[in-house]
């Protein structure tokens, strides 16, 4: 299956031959469906906080003395934002008109409302009375070249005296909740190799005004998705796909590969939020408040778990074991299987001594995204998980009914504790469930291939984390998946 030359090239990439063979076997066997007990809902699994609980969590945030770092996956290309505009170009080139009522028409009719409107004017090549000229100036290299830029460098919001990219809005946010007592605000941003220099330059261009305004010093690290997390592609017979020169094809392993980047962050708490989920500053207060609430809740749960772990280091205590069992059930939805007395203490310690995450969940209003569920783990206990539909057997009527009963979805709004009760960093790789990846079909050079995505960052890559779900308001979730999403009120001047 793999030649000596293949093995040499795999090792040159920094990849593992054993991992490549495991991936090929996953193509052959597929990934097992997860066993779900129920959707996580406010009845069980999702905390809905009252005003007292919110205030207590905010107080916990202000009292917290540990490090906080913001982690922003930002390697995604902006080209998908402009999919409809790309498709309109050949239509216009053929002399045909734009379909009335289409997204393209909406875009063209509202051009002056976008933050990049002045940039289009300044190109000197944009004829605003000619739709084709506008699209070429927007997407092409002869204009502002948004077709090849990452989302983080797209101007999202227009203000009276300036306009801001989504990256800038993350700088503003970070100053509000990811800053230490020393005034340093830390961010770790994953970008693609082709754009890292552009991000660095953009940071240098804009950071001074925000540092001056918010009284912070930014410590921003740009990291790359490691090539050794790429996964091998196979043909439809599950044999390694080879190009015209006989070379193996490796593809990026999806956002699950970022567990490597997250694992390299040295911080007590890490906040995870996608690059395109930002709002104009006038709408920011609720977002900031809820980030502080999530961090405060995490700090409180972390404190309780660390207390129990220190107690478990002492002599066997049956009352303590019962108290911890009740805590796991009530706070983390972990119901333990029947256990022999002689392993209860070690089992409880293993359950507690894990990374912790507090995840915001938004009421389900039809937006795309994974959902919160209670599942049965391999050891017979239950846990809270964020699952995608591909991980569930939707042919099973019971599973389908459980999914249809779900009330919330995952907006990617996480506060994570990645150090143990002794202050040591967890090795996050140890808490990944490798059997929760995804297989998809792609086309390359006119041929169909199968591609493998690693367990998603907030899905299987955090499968063995201790998890709390908290309802957060919809105002905290404002993703920009298409350019016309920038016409929503949360993004407009």
Short mmCIF file of C-alpha atoms in Angstrom, two decimals:
data_model
loop_
_atom_site.label_atom_id
_atom_site.label_comp_id
_atom_site.label_asym_id
_atom_site.label_seq_id
_atom_site.Cartn_x
_atom_site.Cartn_y
_atom_site.Cartn_z
CA UNK A 1 0.00 0.00 0.00
CA UNK A 2 2.79 2.41 0.95
CA UNK A 3 6.10 2.28 -0.86
CA UNK A 4 9.49 3.08 0.64
CA UNK A 5 9.35 6.41 -1.20
CA UNK A 6 5.88 7.11 0.28
CA UNK A 7 7.18 6.45 3.79
CA UNK A 8 10.14 8.78 3.26
CA UNK A 9 7.85 11.59 2.06
CA UNK A 10 5.43 11.04 4.95
CA UNK A 11 8.28 11.33 7.44
CA UNK A 12 9.67 14.40 5.64
CA UNK A 13 6.29 16.08 6.22
CA UNK A 14 6.65 15.43 9.93
CA UNK A 15 3.70 13.04 9.79
CA UNK A 16 3.50 9.59 11.35
CA UNK A 17 3.32 6.50 9.14
CA UNK A 18 1.28 4.78 11.85
CA UNK A 19 -1.21 7.67 11.81
CA UNK A 20 -1.50 7.50 8.00
CA UNK A 21 -2.24 3.77 8.22
CA UNK A 22 -4.81 4.43 10.98
CA UNK A 23 -6.46 7.07 8.80
CA UNK A 24 -6.65 4.67 5.85
CA UNK A 25 -8.27 2.10 8.16
CA UNK A 26 -10.82 4.73 9.24
CA UNK A 27 -11.75 5.20 5.57
CA UNK A 28 -12.36 1.45 5.35
CA UNK A 29 -14.27 1.03 8.60
CA UNK A 30 -15.93 4.42 8.92
CA UNK A 31 -16.55 6.10 12.27
CA UNK A 32 -19.06 4.68 14.75
CA UNK A 33 -22.18 6.68 15.56
CA UNK A 34 -22.32 8.07 19.07
CA UNK A 35 -24.90 6.80 21.54
CA UNK A 36 -27.05 9.68 22.73
CA UNK A 37 -29.30 9.67 25.78
CA UNK A 38 -31.05 12.96 25.09
CA UNK A 39 -30.58 16.47 23.82
CA UNK A 40 -29.12 18.81 26.43
CA UNK A 41 -31.93 21.24 27.26
CA UNK A 42 -32.77 23.67 30.07
CA UNK A 43 -34.58 20.76 31.75
CA UNK A 44 -31.28 18.89 31.99
CA UNK A 45 -27.90 19.77 30.56
CA UNK A 46 -28.10 23.53 29.88
CA UNK A 47 -27.93 26.05 32.70
CA UNK A 48 -30.23 29.06 32.37
CA UNK A 49 -28.93 31.67 34.79
CA UNK A 50 -31.05 34.08 36.81
CA UNK A 51 -29.83 37.60 37.52
CA UNK A 52 -28.29 36.61 40.86
CA UNK A 53 -26.31 33.80 39.23
CA UNK A 54 -25.11 36.13 36.47
CA UNK A 55 -23.95 38.70 39.01
CA UNK A 56 -22.18 36.02 41.07
CA UNK A 57 -20.37 34.78 37.95
CA UNK A 58 -19.30 38.32 37.04
CA UNK A 59 -17.97 38.80 40.57
CA UNK A 60 -16.04 35.54 40.20
CA UNK A 61 -14.55 36.90 36.96
CA UNK A 62 -13.33 40.09 38.65
CA UNK A 63 -11.86 38.09 41.54
CA UNK A 64 -10.06 35.64 39.27
CA UNK A 65 -6.26 36.11 39.27
CA UNK A 66 -5.21 33.57 36.64
CA UNK A 67 -4.06 34.18 33.07
CA UNK A 68 -6.64 34.53 30.28
CA UNK A 69 -5.78 34.20 26.59
CA UNK A 70 -8.13 34.56 23.62
CA UNK A 71 -7.79 31.91 20.90
CA UNK A 72 -9.16 32.86 17.47
CA UNK A 73 -9.22 30.39 14.55
CA UNK A 74 -8.69 32.76 11.60
CA UNK A 75 -7.22 30.71 8.76
CA UNK A 76 -10.49 30.57 6.82
CA UNK A 77 -10.55 32.25 3.41
CA UNK A 78 -13.12 34.96 2.75
CA UNK A 79 -13.88 33.53 -0.71
CA UNK A 80 -16.86 31.55 0.65
CA UNK A 81 -18.42 34.83 1.79
CA UNK A 82 -18.56 35.88 -1.84
CA UNK A 83 -19.76 32.62 -3.42
CA UNK A 84 -22.89 34.17 -4.98
CA UNK A 85 -20.88 37.12 -6.31
CA UNK A 86 -18.38 34.79 -7.96
CA UNK A 87 -21.22 32.89 -9.62
CA UNK A 88 -22.67 36.17 -10.92
CA UNK A 89 -19.50 37.17 -12.81
CA UNK A 90 -19.86 34.71 -15.74
CA UNK A 91 -23.58 35.55 -15.91
CA UNK A 92 -22.74 39.24 -16.33
CA UNK A 93 -19.94 38.44 -18.77
CA UNK A 94 -22.51 36.71 -20.98
CA UNK A 95 -24.53 39.93 -20.99
CA UNK A 96 -27.30 38.50 -18.82
CA UNK A 97 -28.88 40.41 -15.96
CA UNK A 98 -28.85 39.78 -12.23
CA UNK A 99 -31.84 37.81 -11.00
CA UNK A 100 -34.34 40.16 -9.29
CA UNK A 101 -34.59 39.59 -5.55
CA UNK A 102 -31.32 37.65 -5.46
CA UNK A 103 -28.59 38.08 -2.87
CA UNK A 104 -26.38 39.61 -5.56
CA UNK A 105 -29.00 42.28 -6.27
CA UNK A 106 -29.28 42.99 -2.53
CA UNK A 107 -25.51 43.38 -2.34
CA UNK A 108 -25.29 45.74 -5.31
CA UNK A 109 -28.23 47.85 -4.14
CA UNK A 110 -26.64 48.38 -0.73
CA UNK A 111 -23.00 48.87 -1.70
CA UNK A 112 -22.58 52.15 0.14
CA UNK A 113 -23.55 50.47 3.43
CA UNK A 114 -20.51 48.18 3.46
CA UNK A 115 -17.36 49.15 5.34
CA UNK A 116 -15.23 48.46 2.27
CA UNK A 117 -17.18 50.88 0.03
CA UNK A 118 -14.55 53.62 0.28
CA UNK A 119 -11.83 51.10 -0.61
CA UNK A 120 -13.75 50.25 -3.77
CA UNK A 121 -13.99 53.95 -4.64
CA UNK A 122 -10.28 54.40 -4.08
CA UNK A 123 -9.31 51.67 -6.54
CA UNK A 124 -9.99 54.07 -9.40
CA UNK A 125 -11.25 51.17 -11.53
CA UNK A 126 -14.71 50.68 -10.03
CA UNK A 127 -17.59 51.94 -12.17
CA UNK A 128 -20.52 51.82 -9.75
CA UNK A 129 -23.05 51.89 -12.58
CA UNK A 130 -21.58 48.65 -13.97
CA UNK A 131 -22.22 45.56 -11.82
CA UNK A 132 -19.44 43.55 -13.46
CA UNK A 133 -16.94 46.34 -12.79
CA UNK A 134 -17.98 46.39 -9.11
CA UNK A 135 -17.53 42.63 -8.67
CA UNK A 136 -14.16 42.62 -10.42
CA UNK A 137 -12.94 45.54 -8.30
CA UNK A 138 -14.10 43.76 -5.14
CA UNK A 139 -12.80 40.27 -5.83
CA UNK A 140 -9.98 40.66 -8.35
CA UNK A 141 -6.31 41.43 -7.88
CA UNK A 142 -6.75 44.58 -9.95
CA UNK A 143 -9.04 45.90 -7.17
CA UNK A 144 -9.10 45.26 -3.42
CA UNK A 145 -8.64 41.51 -3.95
CA UNK A 146 -11.13 40.36 -1.32
CA UNK A 147 -11.42 37.07 -3.19
CA UNK A 148 -8.01 35.95 -1.95
CA UNK A 149 -7.98 37.53 1.51
CA UNK A 150 -8.76 35.80 4.81
CA UNK A 151 -11.90 36.79 6.71
CA UNK A 152 -9.84 38.43 9.42
CA UNK A 153 -8.60 41.11 6.99
CA UNK A 154 -12.00 42.01 5.53
CA UNK A 155 -13.47 45.34 6.64
CA UNK A 156 -16.63 44.39 8.56
CA UNK A 157 -17.80 47.58 10.28
CA UNK A 158 -17.98 51.26 9.38
CA UNK A 159 -17.63 53.91 12.09
CA UNK A 160 -17.75 57.70 11.93
CA UNK A 161 -13.98 58.14 11.74
CA UNK A 162 -12.80 54.68 10.68
CA UNK A 163 -13.69 51.20 9.54
CA UNK A 164 -12.61 47.98 11.23
CA UNK A 165 -11.72 44.49 10.12
CA UNK A 166 -13.04 41.51 12.05
CA UNK A 167 -9.53 41.07 13.47
CA UNK A 168 -9.64 44.60 14.88
CA UNK A 169 -12.97 43.88 16.56
CA UNK A 170 -11.35 40.89 18.28
CA UNK A 171 -8.60 43.20 19.57
CA UNK A 172 -11.28 45.48 21.02
CA UNK A 173 -13.06 42.53 22.66
CA UNK A 174 -9.87 41.07 24.09
CA UNK A 175 -9.08 44.33 25.85
CA UNK A 176 -12.33 43.93 27.80
CA UNK A 177 -11.95 40.39 29.18
CA UNK A 178 -8.58 38.88 28.18
CA UNK A 179 -6.18 41.18 30.01
CA UNK A 180 -4.11 40.52 33.07
CA UNK A 181 -3.49 42.70 36.08
CA UNK A 182 -0.31 43.81 34.30
CA UNK A 183 -2.42 45.32 31.52
CA UNK A 184 -1.31 42.77 28.92
CA UNK A 185 -4.06 41.45 26.64
CA UNK A 186 -3.15 38.10 25.09
CA UNK A 187 -4.41 36.62 21.83
CA UNK A 188 -3.37 33.54 19.89
CA UNK A 189 -4.59 33.65 16.29
CA UNK A 190 -4.28 30.76 13.84
CA UNK A 191 -3.73 31.91 10.27
CA UNK A 192 -2.61 30.38 6.99
CA UNK A 193 1.04 30.60 5.94
CA UNK A 194 0.22 32.75 2.92
CA UNK A 195 -1.45 35.42 5.07
CA UNK A 196 0.66 35.53 8.22
CA UNK A 197 2.76 38.50 7.08
CA UNK A 198 -0.37 40.45 6.12
CA UNK A 199 -1.84 39.82 9.58
CA UNK A 200 1.38 40.93 11.27
CA UNK A 201 1.46 44.13 9.22
CA UNK A 202 -2.21 44.82 9.95
CA UNK A 203 -1.58 44.40 13.68
CA UNK A 204 1.33 46.85 13.54
CA UNK A 205 -0.83 49.35 11.63
CA UNK A 206 -3.75 49.35 14.08
CA UNK A 207 -2.63 48.23 17.53
CA UNK A 208 -1.42 51.59 18.84
CA UNK A 209 -4.84 53.27 18.65
CA UNK A 210 -6.50 50.44 20.61
CA UNK A 211 -3.66 50.20 23.12
CA UNK A 212 -3.97 53.93 23.74
CA UNK A 213 -7.75 53.87 23.95
CA UNK A 214 -8.11 50.84 26.24
CA UNK A 215 -4.89 51.15 28.22
CA UNK A 216 -3.62 47.70 27.29
CA UNK A 217 -0.52 46.20 25.75
CA UNK A 218 -1.31 43.53 23.17
CA UNK A 219 0.62 40.29 23.14
CA UNK A 220 -0.55 38.64 19.92
CA UNK A 221 0.87 35.37 18.64
CA UNK A 222 0.11 34.18 15.12
CA UNK A 223 0.31 30.42 14.67
CA UNK A 224 -0.01 28.12 11.68
CA UNK A 225 -1.99 24.92 11.35
CA UNK A 226 0.72 22.28 11.49
CA UNK A 227 1.23 20.34 8.21
CA UNK A 228 1.69 17.15 10.21
CA UNK A 229 -2.02 17.33 11.09
CA UNK A 230 -2.98 17.01 7.40
CA UNK A 231 -4.74 13.76 6.55
CA UNK A 232 -4.25 11.44 3.59
CA UNK A 233 -6.84 11.32 0.80
CA UNK A 234 -8.01 8.04 -0.73
CA UNK A 235 -9.92 7.02 -3.84
CA UNK A 236 -13.38 5.48 -3.71
CA UNK A 237 -11.79 2.04 -3.18
CA UNK A 238 -10.02 3.36 -0.06
CA UNK A 239 -6.61 3.16 -1.70
CA UNK A 240 -4.27 6.16 -1.25
CA UNK A 241 -5.00 8.72 -3.97
CA UNK A 242 -2.04 9.62 -6.15
CA UNK A 243 -1.60 12.55 -8.49
CA UNK A 244 -0.31 12.34 -12.06
CA UNK A 245 3.24 12.01 -10.71
CA UNK A 246 2.38 9.20 -8.29
CA UNK A 247 2.56 11.40 -5.20
CA UNK A 248 0.26 10.93 -2.22
CA UNK A 249 -2.25 13.70 -1.54
CA UNK A 250 -2.61 15.20 1.93
CA UNK A 251 -5.35 17.66 2.86
CA UNK A 252 -5.88 19.96 5.87
CA UNK A 253 -7.57 18.02 8.67
CA UNK A 254 -10.21 20.66 9.50
CA UNK A 255 -10.56 22.70 12.68
CA UNK A 256 -9.83 19.60 14.77
CA UNK A 257 -6.18 20.09 13.79
CA UNK A 258 -6.19 23.23 15.95
CA UNK A 259 -6.05 21.12 19.12
CA UNK A 260 -2.31 21.21 18.38
CA UNK A 261 -2.31 25.03 18.46
CA UNK A 262 -4.51 25.13 21.56
CA UNK A 263 -2.19 22.65 23.26
CA UNK A 264 0.73 25.04 22.74
CA UNK A 265 -0.91 27.91 24.62
CA UNK A 266 0.36 28.46 28.16
CA UNK A 267 -2.55 30.05 30.00
CA UNK A 268 -4.87 29.14 32.87
CA UNK A 269 -7.99 29.98 30.85
CA UNK A 270 -8.43 30.20 27.09
CA UNK A 271 -11.42 31.81 25.36
CA UNK A 272 -12.30 30.39 21.93
CA UNK A 273 -14.30 32.40 19.43
CA UNK A 274 -14.43 32.32 15.62
CA UNK A 275 -12.97 35.18 13.58
CA UNK A 276 -16.28 36.10 11.92
CA UNK A 277 -18.38 36.30 15.11
CA UNK A 278 -18.07 39.97 16.04
CA UNK A 279 -20.37 42.99 16.37
CA UNK A 280 -20.06 46.73 16.12
CA UNK A 281 -18.88 48.31 19.34
CA UNK A 282 -22.31 49.77 20.14
CA UNK A 283 -23.65 46.21 20.54
CA UNK A 284 -20.62 44.89 22.39
CA UNK A 285 -21.69 45.33 26.02
CA UNK A 286 -23.79 42.15 26.18
CA UNK A 287 -21.07 40.12 24.47
CA UNK A 288 -18.49 41.36 26.98
CA UNK A 289 -20.78 40.72 29.92
CA UNK A 290 -21.43 37.15 28.83
CA UNK A 291 -17.76 36.44 28.23
CA UNK A 292 -17.09 37.57 31.79
CA UNK A 293 -19.95 35.37 33.01
CA UNK A 294 -18.56 32.32 31.19
CA UNK A 295 -15.07 32.96 32.59
CA UNK A 296 -16.50 33.49 36.08
CA UNK A 297 -18.51 30.26 35.91
CA UNK A 298 -15.43 28.40 34.71
CA UNK A 299 -13.34 29.84 37.54
CA UNK A 300 -15.96 28.71 40.07
CA UNK A 301 -16.21 25.17 38.70
CA UNK A 302 -12.43 24.94 38.40
CA UNK A 303 -12.09 25.96 42.06
CA UNK A 304 -14.58 23.29 43.16
CA UNK A 305 -12.96 20.54 41.07
CA UNK A 306 -9.48 21.47 42.31
CA UNK A 307 -10.79 21.34 45.89
CA UNK A 308 -12.15 17.83 45.34
CA UNK A 309 -8.95 16.63 43.66
CA UNK A 310 -6.86 17.85 46.58
CA UNK A 311 -9.23 16.06 48.97
CA UNK A 312 -8.95 12.86 46.92
CA UNK A 313 -5.18 12.96 47.41
CA UNK A 314 -5.91 12.17 51.05
CA UNK A 315 -7.29 9.05 52.71
CA UNK A 316 -10.29 7.14 51.39
CA UNK A 317 -13.49 8.93 52.41
CA UNK A 318 -16.83 7.38 51.48
CA UNK A 319 -18.80 10.55 52.27
CA UNK A 320 -16.47 12.56 50.01
CA UNK A 321 -16.95 10.02 47.22
CA UNK A 322 -20.73 10.37 47.52
CA UNK A 323 -20.46 14.18 47.51
CA UNK A 324 -18.31 14.15 44.35
CA UNK A 325 -20.64 11.66 42.64
CA UNK A 326 -23.54 14.04 43.31
CA UNK A 327 -21.49 17.01 42.06
CA UNK A 328 -20.67 15.20 38.81
CA UNK A 329 -24.35 14.38 38.31
CA UNK A 330 -25.70 17.85 39.08
CA UNK A 331 -23.03 20.10 37.57
CA UNK A 332 -21.59 18.08 34.67
CA UNK A 333 -24.42 15.63 33.83
CA UNK A 334 -22.02 12.75 34.46
CA UNK A 335 -23.93 9.71 35.71
CA UNK A 336 -21.51 6.99 36.78
CA UNK A 337 -21.97 3.29 36.03
CA UNK A 338 -22.06 0.81 38.96
CA UNK A 339 -18.50 0.57 40.32
CA UNK A 340 -16.71 -1.78 42.74
CA UNK A 341 -15.79 0.06 45.95
CA UNK A 342 -12.07 -0.48 45.43
CA UNK A 343 -11.93 1.57 42.22
CA UNK A 344 -14.41 4.36 43.05
CA UNK A 345 -11.78 6.80 44.33
CA UNK A 346 -9.46 6.38 41.33
CA UNK A 347 -12.41 6.54 38.93
CA UNK A 348 -13.63 9.80 40.46
CA UNK A 349 -10.14 11.27 40.32
CA UNK A 350 -9.82 10.32 36.64
CA UNK A 351 -13.19 11.94 35.91
CA UNK A 352 -12.28 15.18 37.67
CA UNK A 353 -8.67 15.57 36.55
CA UNK A 354 -9.43 16.74 33.01
CA UNK A 355 -9.59 19.98 31.06
CA UNK A 356 -12.81 21.91 31.71
CA UNK A 357 -14.91 23.95 29.30
CA UNK A 358 -17.93 26.18 29.80
CA UNK A 359 -19.77 26.55 26.50
CA UNK A 360 -22.34 29.17 25.61
CA UNK A 361 -25.41 27.76 23.84
CA UNK A 362 -27.91 29.79 21.82
CA UNK A 363 -31.62 29.07 21.40
CA UNK A 364 -32.16 27.13 18.19
CA UNK A 365 -33.47 29.54 15.57
CA UNK A 366 -32.42 27.61 12.48
CA UNK A 367 -28.80 28.78 12.34
CA UNK A 368 -26.22 26.17 11.27
CA UNK A 369 -24.07 24.57 13.92
CA UNK A 370 -23.62 21.50 16.06
CA UNK A 371 -25.84 20.81 19.02
CA UNK A 372 -25.48 19.96 22.72
CA UNK A 373 -26.31 16.38 23.75
CA UNK A 374 -25.95 13.95 26.63
CA UNK A 375 -24.14 10.82 25.42
CA UNK A 376 -23.04 7.46 26.78
CA UNK A 377 -19.25 7.13 26.94
CA UNK A 378 -17.22 3.98 26.41
CA UNK A 379 -16.87 3.46 30.18
CA UNK A 380 -20.65 3.46 30.67
CA UNK A 381 -20.91 6.92 32.20
CA UNK A 382 -22.69 9.86 30.58
CA UNK A 383 -21.23 13.19 29.52
CA UNK A 384 -22.10 16.42 27.74
CA UNK A 385 -20.91 16.67 24.13
CA UNK A 386 -21.24 19.03 21.16
CA UNK A 387 -22.19 16.84 18.21
CA UNK A 388 -22.58 17.33 14.47
CA UNK A 389 -25.32 15.49 12.57
CA UNK A 390 -22.68 13.34 10.84
CA UNK A 391 -21.89 11.76 14.22
CA UNK A 392 -25.46 10.57 14.67
CA UNK A 393 -27.43 7.78 12.98
CA UNK A 394 -30.23 9.87 11.53
CA UNK A 395 -31.81 6.71 10.07
CA UNK A 396 -32.68 5.67 13.64
CA UNK A 397 -36.15 7.01 14.53
CA UNK A 398 -35.25 7.39 18.24
CA UNK A 399 -32.13 9.39 17.41
CA UNK A 400 -34.10 11.52 14.97
CA UNK A 401 -36.70 12.24 17.65
CA UNK A 402 -33.99 13.24 20.15
CA UNK A 403 -32.38 15.58 17.62
CA UNK A 404 -35.73 17.18 16.78
CA UNK A 405 -36.30 17.82 20.51
CA UNK A 406 -33.09 19.85 20.82
CA UNK A 407 -33.55 23.46 21.87
CA UNK A 408 -30.08 24.99 21.42
CA UNK A 409 -27.09 25.01 19.09
CA UNK A 410 -23.37 25.63 19.42
CA UNK A 411 -22.23 29.18 18.49
CA UNK A 412 -18.56 28.39 19.33
CA UNK A 413 -18.34 30.42 22.51
CA UNK A 414 -16.05 28.57 24.91
CA UNK A 415 -14.14 29.30 28.09
CA UNK A 416 -11.54 26.57 28.66
CA UNK A 417 -9.40 25.55 31.64
CA UNK A 418 -6.31 23.71 30.37
CA UNK A 419 -4.19 23.28 33.52
CA UNK A 420 -4.64 20.73 36.28
CA UNK A 421 -5.04 21.27 40.02
CA UNK A 422 -1.25 21.30 40.45
CA UNK A 423 -0.83 24.10 37.90
CA UNK A 424 0.56 21.79 35.22
CA UNK A 425 -0.58 21.98 31.60
CA UNK A 426 -2.71 19.12 30.38
CA UNK A 427 -1.57 17.30 27.26
CA UNK A 428 -4.78 17.94 25.33
CA UNK A 429 -4.06 15.14 22.86
CA UNK A 430 -4.86 12.65 25.63
CA UNK A 431 -8.46 13.85 25.80
CA UNK A 432 -9.30 13.44 22.09
CA UNK A 433 -11.60 10.64 20.92
CA UNK A 434 -9.92 9.56 17.64
CA UNK A 435 -13.07 7.71 16.56
CA UNK A 436 -15.11 10.89 16.09
CA UNK A 437 -13.71 12.15 12.78
CA UNK A 438 -15.65 12.87 9.59
CA UNK A 439 -15.37 11.45 6.07
CA UNK A 440 -16.47 13.50 3.06
CA UNK A 441 -16.32 13.17 -0.72
CA UNK A 442 -14.45 15.77 -2.79
CA UNK A 443 -13.51 16.18 -6.45
CA UNK A 444 -9.93 16.79 -7.57
CA UNK A 445 -8.60 16.77 -11.12
CA UNK A 446 -12.04 15.56 -12.19
CA UNK A 447 -11.89 12.50 -9.94
CA UNK A 448 -13.86 11.80 -6.79
CA UNK A 449 -11.81 11.23 -3.65
CA UNK A 450 -12.56 10.72 0.02
CA UNK A 451 -11.19 13.18 2.57
CA UNK A 452 -10.89 12.73 6.32
CA UNK A 453 -11.43 15.48 8.86
CA UNK A 454 -9.98 15.08 12.32
CA UNK A 455 -12.33 15.10 15.33
CA UNK A 456 -13.69 18.65 15.44
CA UNK A 457 -12.00 21.06 17.84
CA UNK A 458 -15.10 21.48 20.03
CA UNK A 459 -16.48 18.03 19.10
CA UNK A 460 -14.37 14.89 19.41
CA UNK A 461 -11.14 16.77 20.14
CA UNK A 462 -12.71 17.81 23.46
CA UNK A 463 -14.65 14.58 23.91
CA UNK A 464 -13.10 13.78 27.28
CA UNK A 465 -13.22 17.27 28.75
CA UNK A 466 -15.53 18.12 31.65
CA UNK A 467 -18.27 20.27 30.16
CA UNK A 468 -20.88 22.79 31.27
CA UNK A 469 -23.45 24.26 28.86
CA UNK A 470 -24.93 27.71 29.57
CA UNK A 471 -27.65 29.53 27.66
CA UNK A 472 -26.37 32.80 26.18
CA UNK A 473 -28.46 35.41 24.33
CA UNK A 474 -28.63 35.53 20.55
CA UNK A 475 -26.98 38.98 20.48
CA UNK A 476 -23.68 37.23 21.33
CA UNK A 477 -23.84 35.25 18.07
CA UNK A 478 -23.38 37.31 14.90
CA UNK A 479 -21.40 35.26 12.38
CA UNK A 480 -20.69 36.51 8.88
CA UNK A 481 -21.02 33.54 6.54
CA UNK A 482 -22.05 35.55 3.46
CA UNK A 483 -21.24 39.14 2.59
CA UNK A 484 -24.90 40.11 3.00
CA UNK A 485 -24.76 39.09 6.66
CA UNK A 486 -22.93 42.39 7.07
CA UNK A 487 -26.28 44.08 6.35
CA UNK A 488 -27.73 42.79 9.62
CA UNK A 489 -28.29 45.57 12.16
CA UNK A 490 -25.52 44.26 14.45
CA UNK A 491 -23.00 45.08 11.71
CA UNK A 492 -24.38 48.37 10.38
CA UNK A 493 -23.60 51.95 11.33
#
